[in-house]
XYZ file of C-alpha atoms in Angstrom:
554
model
C -55.193 -155.681 -76.368
C -54.499 -154.601 -72.806
C -57.564 -153.396 -70.939
C -56.016 -149.922 -70.383
C -55.434 -149.448 -74.112
C -58.963 -150.612 -74.934
C -60.379 -148.098 -72.478
C -58.328 -145.315 -74.124
C -59.610 -146.222 -77.585
C -63.209 -146.334 -76.423
C -62.800 -143.030 -74.610
C -61.262 -141.409 -77.724
C -64.112 -142.626 -79.893
C -66.662 -141.256 -77.446
C -65.019 -137.829 -77.253
C -64.515 -137.698 -81.023
C -68.181 -138.444 -81.536
C -69.047 -135.713 -79.045
C -66.819 -133.241 -80.945
C -68.467 -134.197 -84.206
C -71.847 -133.426 -82.696
C -70.646 -130.024 -81.482
C -69.094 -129.102 -84.864
C -72.241 -129.873 -86.834
C -73.007 -126.704 -88.942
C -75.371 -124.332 -87.219
C -78.228 -122.601 -88.994
C -76.795 -120.003 -91.406
C -76.407 -116.482 -89.997
C -75.999 -113.200 -91.828
C -72.277 -113.089 -91.162
C -71.910 -116.547 -92.711
C -72.978 -115.224 -96.121
C -71.272 -116.900 -99.085
C -70.359 -114.401 -101.791
C -70.977 -114.987 -105.457
C -69.153 -112.171 -107.288
C -69.655 -111.533 -110.987
C -65.885 -111.944 -111.243
C -62.758 -110.888 -109.412
C -60.051 -109.159 -111.482
C -57.125 -111.568 -111.634
C -54.542 -109.044 -110.431
C -56.551 -108.314 -107.281
C -56.000 -111.870 -106.043
C -52.298 -111.188 -105.558
C -50.993 -109.272 -102.564
C -48.422 -107.557 -104.769
C -51.220 -105.689 -106.575
C -52.455 -104.024 -103.397
C -48.951 -103.260 -102.155
C -47.994 -101.719 -105.492
C -51.224 -99.697 -105.584
C -50.538 -98.371 -102.103
C -46.965 -97.524 -103.068
C -48.183 -95.596 -106.117
C -50.468 -93.523 -103.892
C -47.665 -92.938 -101.400
C -45.244 -91.893 -104.146
C -47.740 -89.439 -105.619
C -48.311 -87.894 -102.203
C -44.601 -87.612 -101.521
C -44.210 -85.681 -104.776
C -46.843 -83.121 -103.804
C -45.732 -79.651 -102.820
C -47.876 -76.981 -101.217
C -49.512 -74.661 -103.709
C -49.597 -71.309 -101.912
C -50.376 -69.186 -104.927
C -53.204 -66.708 -104.821
C -56.348 -68.365 -106.139
C -57.417 -66.002 -108.884
C -60.638 -67.967 -109.321
C -62.798 -69.957 -106.941
C -65.542 -72.447 -107.755
C -67.725 -73.935 -105.036
C -69.730 -77.025 -106.005
C -72.592 -78.168 -103.789
C -74.171 -81.553 -104.383
C -77.392 -80.948 -102.499
C -78.064 -83.999 -100.334
C -74.937 -85.780 -101.551
C -74.181 -87.963 -98.541
C -71.171 -90.265 -98.450
C -73.547 -93.173 -99.053
C -74.762 -91.366 -102.159
C -71.184 -90.913 -103.370
C -70.452 -94.622 -102.897
C -73.648 -95.730 -104.619
C -73.207 -93.232 -107.469
C -69.635 -94.278 -108.179
C -70.758 -97.919 -108.287
C -73.734 -97.002 -110.475
C -71.499 -95.065 -112.889
C -69.082 -97.987 -113.157
C -71.867 -100.455 -113.801
C -73.234 -98.219 -116.559
C -69.897 -98.909 -118.272
C -70.369 -102.662 -117.696
C -67.735 -102.710 -114.986
C -68.001 -104.158 -111.496
C -68.553 -100.651 -110.182
C -67.169 -100.716 -106.661
C -63.659 -99.716 -107.762
C -64.897 -96.870 -109.944
C -64.043 -93.311 -108.859
C -66.049 -90.152 -109.497
C -63.996 -87.239 -110.822
C -64.113 -85.142 -107.680
C -62.935 -88.147 -105.642
C -59.632 -87.778 -107.511
C -59.037 -84.412 -105.834
C -55.870 -84.571 -103.726
C -57.378 -83.260 -100.495
C -60.543 -84.055 -98.553
C -62.039 -83.288 -95.174
C -65.297 -83.546 -93.255
C -67.783 -80.784 -92.467
C -70.347 -80.750 -89.656
C -73.736 -79.594 -90.898
C -76.121 -78.932 -87.994
C -78.061 -75.649 -87.642
C -77.721 -73.757 -84.359
C -81.253 -74.865 -83.437
C -81.462 -78.209 -85.287
C -79.560 -81.479 -85.055
C -80.357 -82.333 -88.684
C -80.213 -79.280 -90.999
C -82.143 -77.945 -93.971
C -80.719 -76.347 -97.111
C -81.332 -72.786 -95.904
C -79.249 -72.799 -92.749
C -76.529 -74.813 -94.494
C -76.399 -72.394 -97.458
C -75.952 -69.564 -94.985
C -73.160 -71.578 -93.396
C -71.088 -72.549 -96.455
C -71.702 -69.290 -98.348
C -71.626 -66.611 -95.642
C -69.489 -68.354 -93.043
C -72.094 -67.993 -90.278
C -74.260 -70.767 -88.834
C -77.892 -69.862 -88.317
C -81.350 -71.270 -87.630
C -83.349 -73.835 -89.590
C -85.238 -72.277 -92.533
C -83.322 -68.982 -92.488
C -81.205 -67.536 -95.329
C -78.451 -64.941 -95.091
C -79.225 -63.909 -91.507
C -77.497 -64.760 -88.255
C -78.914 -66.597 -85.262
C -80.568 -63.514 -83.760
C -83.504 -63.908 -86.137
C -86.893 -65.488 -85.614
C -88.008 -67.586 -88.564
C -90.795 -65.844 -90.465
C -90.270 -62.531 -88.664
C -90.107 -59.557 -91.013
C -88.541 -57.397 -88.307
C -85.624 -59.827 -88.050
C -85.150 -59.673 -91.803
C -85.167 -55.879 -91.997
C -82.644 -55.427 -89.177
C -79.413 -55.134 -91.197
C -77.190 -55.997 -88.252
C -78.550 -59.541 -88.677
C -77.475 -59.740 -92.339
C -74.616 -62.062 -93.275
C -73.052 -61.197 -96.667
C -71.935 -64.100 -98.838
C -68.588 -64.898 -100.392
C -70.239 -63.722 -103.611
C -70.498 -60.250 -102.093
C -66.926 -60.480 -100.779
C -65.685 -61.320 -104.282
C -67.617 -58.446 -105.884
C -66.161 -56.033 -103.342
C -62.673 -57.060 -104.517
C -63.534 -56.531 -108.183
C -64.054 -60.163 -109.199
C -66.880 -61.317 -111.446
C -69.487 -63.553 -109.828
C -72.162 -65.967 -110.998
C -74.102 -69.070 -110.074
C -75.814 -71.992 -111.770
C -78.223 -74.512 -110.276
C -80.611 -77.246 -111.333
C -83.187 -75.979 -108.827
C -85.138 -72.737 -108.884
C -82.620 -69.893 -108.740
C -84.616 -68.629 -105.743
C -84.384 -71.932 -103.882
C -82.579 -72.130 -100.548
C -79.086 -73.043 -101.740
C -78.564 -70.411 -104.460
C -80.466 -67.839 -102.385
C -77.626 -68.016 -99.882
C -75.519 -66.184 -102.476
C -77.598 -63.011 -102.430
C -80.712 -63.038 -100.217
C -81.517 -62.132 -96.629
C -84.769 -63.836 -95.729
C -86.165 -65.003 -92.412
C -88.260 -67.553 -94.326
C -86.781 -69.703 -97.068
C -90.196 -70.158 -98.700
C -90.644 -66.450 -99.506
C -89.445 -66.987 -103.079
C -92.078 -64.763 -104.749
C -94.249 -61.974 -103.345
C -97.228 -64.357 -103.370
C -95.429 -66.363 -100.662
C -94.885 -63.412 -98.310
C -97.610 -62.560 -95.750
C -99.381 -59.252 -96.401
C -98.272 -57.787 -93.085
C -94.640 -58.498 -93.987
C -95.048 -56.938 -97.425
C -96.555 -53.833 -95.825
C -93.509 -53.547 -93.552
C -91.185 -53.610 -96.556
C -89.935 -57.190 -96.605
C -88.997 -58.240 -100.130
C -89.246 -61.723 -101.584
C -86.154 -63.632 -102.659
C -86.658 -63.214 -106.436
C -87.081 -59.455 -106.021
C -83.879 -59.294 -103.979
C -81.957 -61.147 -106.698
C -82.946 -58.742 -109.461
C -83.071 -55.377 -107.709
C -80.555 -55.391 -104.840
C -76.882 -56.036 -104.253
C -75.163 -58.365 -104.751
C -77.593 -60.226 -107.054
C -78.061 -57.488 -109.631
C -74.292 -57.508 -110.225
C -73.981 -61.247 -110.859
C -72.709 -61.778 -114.402
C -74.256 -65.250 -114.713
C -77.533 -66.561 -113.277
C -78.844 -69.890 -114.586
C -81.369 -72.422 -113.355
C -85.110 -72.900 -113.019
C -87.829 -70.941 -111.237
C -89.173 -68.659 -113.966
C -92.579 -68.508 -112.280
C -91.110 -66.638 -109.288
C -90.213 -63.743 -111.619
C -93.328 -63.341 -113.742
C -96.923 -62.151 -113.088
C -99.699 -64.674 -112.495
C -100.946 -64.436 -116.070
C -100.177 -66.742 -118.979
C -97.469 -65.413 -121.290
C -97.190 -66.182 -124.997
C -93.382 -66.481 -124.922
C -93.220 -69.486 -122.630
C -96.909 -70.492 -122.471
C -96.650 -70.492 -118.702
C -98.193 -68.703 -115.756
C -96.143 -66.908 -113.146
C -96.761 -66.520 -109.417
C -96.280 -62.834 -108.812
C -99.305 -60.884 -107.607
C -97.622 -57.472 -107.766
C -97.917 -57.470 -111.561
C -94.164 -57.015 -111.940
C -92.154 -58.965 -114.497
C -88.739 -59.225 -112.867
C -87.112 -60.374 -116.103
C -88.067 -56.979 -117.513
C -86.696 -55.224 -114.435
C -83.457 -57.151 -114.919
C -83.392 -55.984 -118.550
C -84.080 -52.354 -117.591
C -81.355 -52.398 -114.941
C -78.772 -53.544 -117.478
C -79.872 -50.920 -120.018
C -79.607 -48.229 -117.371
C -76.070 -49.388 -116.576
C -75.249 -49.588 -120.308
C -74.086 -53.212 -120.236
C -74.754 -55.949 -122.763
C -77.054 -58.693 -121.572
C -79.145 -61.660 -122.714
C -82.122 -63.530 -121.251
C -82.594 -67.143 -122.426
C -85.241 -69.757 -121.664
C -84.033 -72.997 -123.302
C -80.955 -74.910 -124.353
C -81.060 -73.780 -127.979
C -81.040 -70.101 -127.023
C -78.267 -70.685 -124.498
C -75.990 -72.211 -127.102
C -76.671 -69.399 -129.533
C -75.179 -67.145 -126.884
C -72.341 -69.579 -126.150
C -71.364 -69.859 -129.814
C -71.681 -66.171 -130.605
C -68.626 -64.067 -131.405
C -69.641 -61.428 -128.891
C -70.674 -62.756 -125.501
C -72.940 -60.513 -123.420
C -71.608 -59.128 -120.153
C -74.623 -60.450 -118.262
C -76.607 -63.652 -118.776
C -79.910 -64.684 -117.187
C -81.161 -68.181 -117.979
C -84.457 -69.437 -116.558
C -85.092 -72.817 -118.157
C -88.194 -74.039 -116.329
C -91.134 -72.549 -114.449
C -90.266 -74.720 -111.456
C -87.070 -76.669 -110.788
C -85.218 -77.863 -113.857
C -86.204 -81.339 -115.009
C -84.239 -84.354 -113.875
C -81.484 -85.108 -116.368
C -83.168 -88.353 -117.482
C -86.449 -86.512 -118.142
C -85.114 -83.325 -119.734
C -85.978 -81.934 -123.166
C -84.283 -78.872 -124.704
C -82.799 -78.087 -121.317
C -79.059 -77.602 -120.710
C -77.254 -80.057 -118.498
C -75.405 -78.896 -115.410
C -72.163 -79.611 -117.248
C -73.213 -77.374 -120.133
C -74.278 -74.544 -117.830
C -70.924 -74.731 -116.046
C -69.079 -74.515 -119.361
C -71.051 -71.431 -120.411
C -70.561 -69.806 -117.017
C -66.797 -70.354 -117.023
C -66.514 -69.056 -120.563
C -68.238 -65.839 -119.518
C -66.539 -65.350 -116.168
C -63.048 -66.194 -117.456
C -62.987 -62.856 -119.248
C -62.391 -61.056 -115.961
C -58.762 -60.010 -115.518
C -59.206 -59.987 -111.730
C -60.729 -63.452 -111.544
C -64.122 -64.853 -110.620
C -66.178 -66.759 -108.097
C -68.716 -69.301 -109.332
C -71.256 -71.203 -107.249
C -72.631 -74.436 -108.741
C -75.415 -76.550 -107.274
C -76.501 -80.007 -108.345
C -79.779 -79.566 -106.527
C -81.932 -82.390 -107.770
C -79.925 -85.080 -106.007
C -81.737 -83.852 -102.927
C -85.171 -83.806 -104.552
C -84.797 -87.364 -105.825
C -83.864 -88.545 -102.335
C -86.884 -86.787 -100.846
C -89.051 -88.886 -103.162
C -86.952 -92.009 -102.424
C -86.092 -92.101 -106.137
C -82.707 -93.790 -105.745
C -82.183 -94.275 -109.491
C -82.661 -90.565 -110.215
C -80.567 -89.533 -107.210
C -77.603 -91.577 -108.428
C -77.929 -90.346 -112.002
C -78.068 -86.714 -110.824
C -74.888 -87.341 -108.812
C -73.123 -88.719 -111.874
C -74.206 -85.627 -113.849
C -72.888 -83.446 -111.050
C -69.536 -85.221 -111.253
C -69.416 -84.524 -114.998
C -69.873 -80.821 -114.269
C -66.956 -80.900 -111.829
C -64.801 -82.611 -114.448
C -65.700 -79.945 -117.007
C -64.780 -77.150 -114.612
C -61.412 -78.727 -113.967
C -60.750 -79.131 -117.696
C -61.539 -75.468 -118.383
C -59.447 -73.969 -115.591
C -55.850 -74.016 -114.442
C -55.193 -75.915 -111.228
C -52.360 -73.470 -110.516
C -54.675 -70.467 -110.073
C -58.187 -71.879 -109.614
C -59.421 -73.379 -106.355
C -62.277 -75.844 -106.788
C -64.103 -77.076 -103.700
C -66.694 -79.859 -103.944
C -68.967 -80.686 -101.038
C -72.562 -81.180 -99.925
C -74.916 -79.222 -97.731
C -76.281 -82.209 -95.802
C -76.817 -85.954 -95.952
C -79.929 -88.117 -96.483
C -81.256 -91.303 -94.929
C -80.352 -93.558 -97.863
C -78.186 -96.509 -96.889
C -76.220 -99.116 -98.831
C -76.528 -102.299 -96.797
C -76.743 -106.080 -96.687
C -73.962 -108.315 -97.971
C -74.283 -108.248 -101.771
C -71.548 -109.847 -103.857
C -68.994 -107.792 -105.740
C -70.560 -106.453 -108.946
C -74.137 -106.979 -107.792
C -76.542 -104.418 -109.285
C -76.392 -101.461 -106.906
C -80.069 -100.718 -107.641
C -81.126 -104.354 -107.326
C -81.751 -106.806 -104.511
C -79.041 -108.426 -102.410
C -78.013 -111.565 -104.286
C -76.650 -113.619 -101.400
C -79.576 -113.849 -98.995
C -83.174 -113.011 -98.215
C -84.685 -111.693 -95.020
C -85.846 -114.003 -92.237
C -89.267 -113.795 -93.896
C -87.710 -115.401 -97.024
C -88.372 -112.250 -99.069
C -85.607 -110.437 -100.965
C -84.481 -106.957 -99.995
C -82.784 -104.103 -101.828
C -79.196 -103.025 -101.268
C -80.432 -99.427 -101.194
C -83.128 -98.415 -98.751
C -84.185 -95.384 -96.749
C -84.627 -94.974 -93.000
C -87.772 -92.990 -93.792
C -89.489 -91.865 -96.939
C -92.231 -92.117 -99.517
C -92.613 -95.875 -99.887
C -93.568 -98.109 -96.990
C -91.670 -101.369 -96.659
C -94.502 -103.160 -94.806
C -98.172 -103.662 -95.657
C -100.959 -105.932 -94.381
C -99.132 -108.992 -95.707
C -95.874 -108.155 -93.959
C -92.751 -106.859 -95.643
C -93.227 -105.947 -99.288
C -91.509 -108.115 -101.912
C -90.055 -105.526 -104.309
C -89.406 -108.159 -106.991
C -93.178 -108.421 -107.531
C -93.291 -104.745 -108.568
C -93.164 -104.101 -112.310
C -91.837 -100.601 -111.555
C -88.878 -102.078 -109.703
C -88.223 -104.785 -112.301
C -88.407 -102.310 -115.209
C -86.374 -99.686 -113.336
C -89.008 -96.996 -113.613
C -87.521 -93.595 -112.894
C -90.271 -92.754 -110.402
C -89.930 -95.950 -108.382
C -89.612 -95.127 -104.673
C -87.271 -97.432 -102.774
C -88.600 -98.904 -99.527
C -88.448 -96.947 -96.283
C -88.682 -98.068 -92.677
C -90.794 -95.100 -91.555
C -93.397 -93.930 -94.095
C -93.504 -90.131 -94.485
C -94.820 -87.734 -97.121
C -91.186 -86.829 -97.850
C -87.919 -88.526 -96.935
C -85.825 -86.427 -94.564
C -82.268 -85.205 -94.459
C -79.553 -86.999 -92.510
C -77.366 -85.454 -89.838
C -73.977 -87.050 -90.515
C -70.931 -85.130 -91.721
C -70.399 -84.482 -95.419
C -67.165 -84.790 -97.374
C -65.266 -81.765 -98.681
C -62.930 -82.246 -101.668
C -60.435 -79.556 -102.729
C -58.084 -78.962 -105.648
C -55.968 -75.922 -106.423
C -54.207 -73.173 -104.468
C -54.341 -73.708 -100.708
C -56.144 -77.020 -101.122
C -54.261 -78.286 -98.073
C -56.381 -76.038 -95.835
C -59.419 -78.264 -96.370
C -58.175 -81.332 -94.500
C -59.465 -82.562 -91.104
C -62.896 -82.084 -89.560
C -64.472 -78.660 -89.113
C -67.696 -76.708 -88.968
C -69.342 -76.201 -92.350
C -69.152 -72.448 -91.810
C -65.349 -72.623 -92.142
C -65.531 -73.466 -95.876
C -66.095 -69.935 -97.306
C -63.475 -68.475 -94.989
C -60.868 -70.924 -96.284
C -61.816 -70.092 -99.874
C -61.744 -66.369 -99.134
C -58.249 -66.686 -97.667
C -56.987 -68.520 -100.747
C -58.665 -66.005 -103.079
C -57.680 -62.917 -101.068
C -61.265 -61.693 -100.816
C -61.411 -61.576 -97.031
C -60.659 -58.519 -94.921
C -56.977 -59.270 -94.392
C -54.075 -58.816 -96.792
C -51.946 -61.944 -96.706
C -48.446 -62.447 -98.085
C -49.619 -64.652 -100.953
C -52.022 -61.940 -102.111
C -49.162 -59.762 -103.334
C -46.514 -62.387 -104.097
C -45.795 -63.362 -107.699
C -47.362 -66.765 -108.483
C -44.984 -69.702 -108.536
C -45.325 -71.430 -111.927
C -44.480 -74.898 -110.628
C -46.077 -75.304 -107.229
C -46.001 -79.077 -107.680
C -49.111 -79.089 -109.864
C -50.068 -79.616 -113.472
C -49.727 -76.371 -115.384
C -52.593 -77.144 -117.764
C -53.661 -73.974 -119.609
C -57.227 -72.760 -119.744
C -59.156 -74.017 -122.798
C -60.335 -70.539 -123.758
C -56.814 -69.167 -123.429
C -55.619 -71.821 -125.890
C -58.398 -71.021 -128.351
C -57.687 -67.313 -128.095
C -53.936 -67.802 -128.545
C -54.543 -69.990 -131.594
C -56.729 -67.305 -133.118
C -54.043 -64.642 -132.534
C -51.363 -66.816 -134.150
C -53.639 -67.416 -137.151
C -54.350 -63.704 -137.617
C -50.666 -62.797 -137.312
C -49.766 -65.426 -139.901
C -52.106 -63.761 -142.400
C -50.118 -60.568 -142.129
C -46.931 -62.181 -143.473
């Protein structure tokens, strides 16, 4: 072999060897994770599946027409603390309950045709609480942290600020009453808690739920607690439906035989009795119930009362997975719609799934996801019982939380479990769900805690707190935007990104309960409007009964 060729061969071998050395696999990094999915649906492996799916979505959107009918009814759903991470985790959780992969599951409100984003800050706080946000999405005015139904001129905890009526911000519930609509609300929290209180109260301190919570000097000046405002003042005393927890805020601090419970009130007043007396004085039928059995006696009766008060727990209602003889949110929504649907002028209903938030505060991820699934069931029920042609349903949240869904778990991996593809650099597993701060520390004297050594984690105990980076006595809210989903007349208004305070104004426009008379408020409804003309369930039942009675006459 010529010397030149030999030199070329030797040189090639040397460089090839050098390249082999360079291409030797490096230590594995996070981004080099190898997935191990439970399975991949066969159709998803083909590009045609994704193109056809996209085309189906496009076709459905091209068929949509703007529904500009007057919204006779409006329903506002608030998933308290329902961040976008919570929505993703809950949809996956719900799918896995049905033995599916989970990630491709969709919660019912995610099927709504329109969505947007709402900014949630208070005027004095980067990350909000449920009081200032309730004021925002119910009265259309942003205010300060811890304040309900008052504008930003108030000082938190100042009775003078509360008494000055120029500071009051009336809610969309009041706007609806002023236009002759029926109004009600249901919640899984105390009915005097921050979110529902935004419907009727004006309080410079969200914690003034009973008179025992209000400082003596404020009581002497005439400031009333939130429960008292609900029962004795407008608009609360005119609400046709009030359901939730918080019985103790209404009853004296003595043990009663009826419920075997002790109230908080130190004024000796039983507000449930005042509610009863008010309805007698106004000569209207009414019913007070304290458990699920009594509620369904009312629901199944031939003659529904005009007014219904349901207080199902002394404190907040129990978590769904811990409840006993307590109505679900879905059941309360069905009762509320049945009652409010009797109004010829329409209704406004506020619904809060409030215990999503409470579970997050305790870092109880399992309970938070289950409460979100229950909330979605309530939305589905509302949609089944109303007509999309004349009922606007808006689903959103008041604020986010610090829960994250992270790591690189494989498709179908247990959303409440540990990441299946890798451990931390300390060779300990970590959960897909964790909190930026919260009840359970993630580090102890021995370093990062191995959750798989916890029997509570392994057995999926309801009260298991998921690990948090910063240990606190209560996990905090998050400051990111929340999603807004809309279905019904004028749903198209809810697209884009906007301040949270815009939400009630958009609903009021669609429902014609604002101060302006718009063209659609007097126009005859268009029967088509590009939507499903599904009749109301109670209309169908009533029509069937009429046909049956008429048939007996022949």
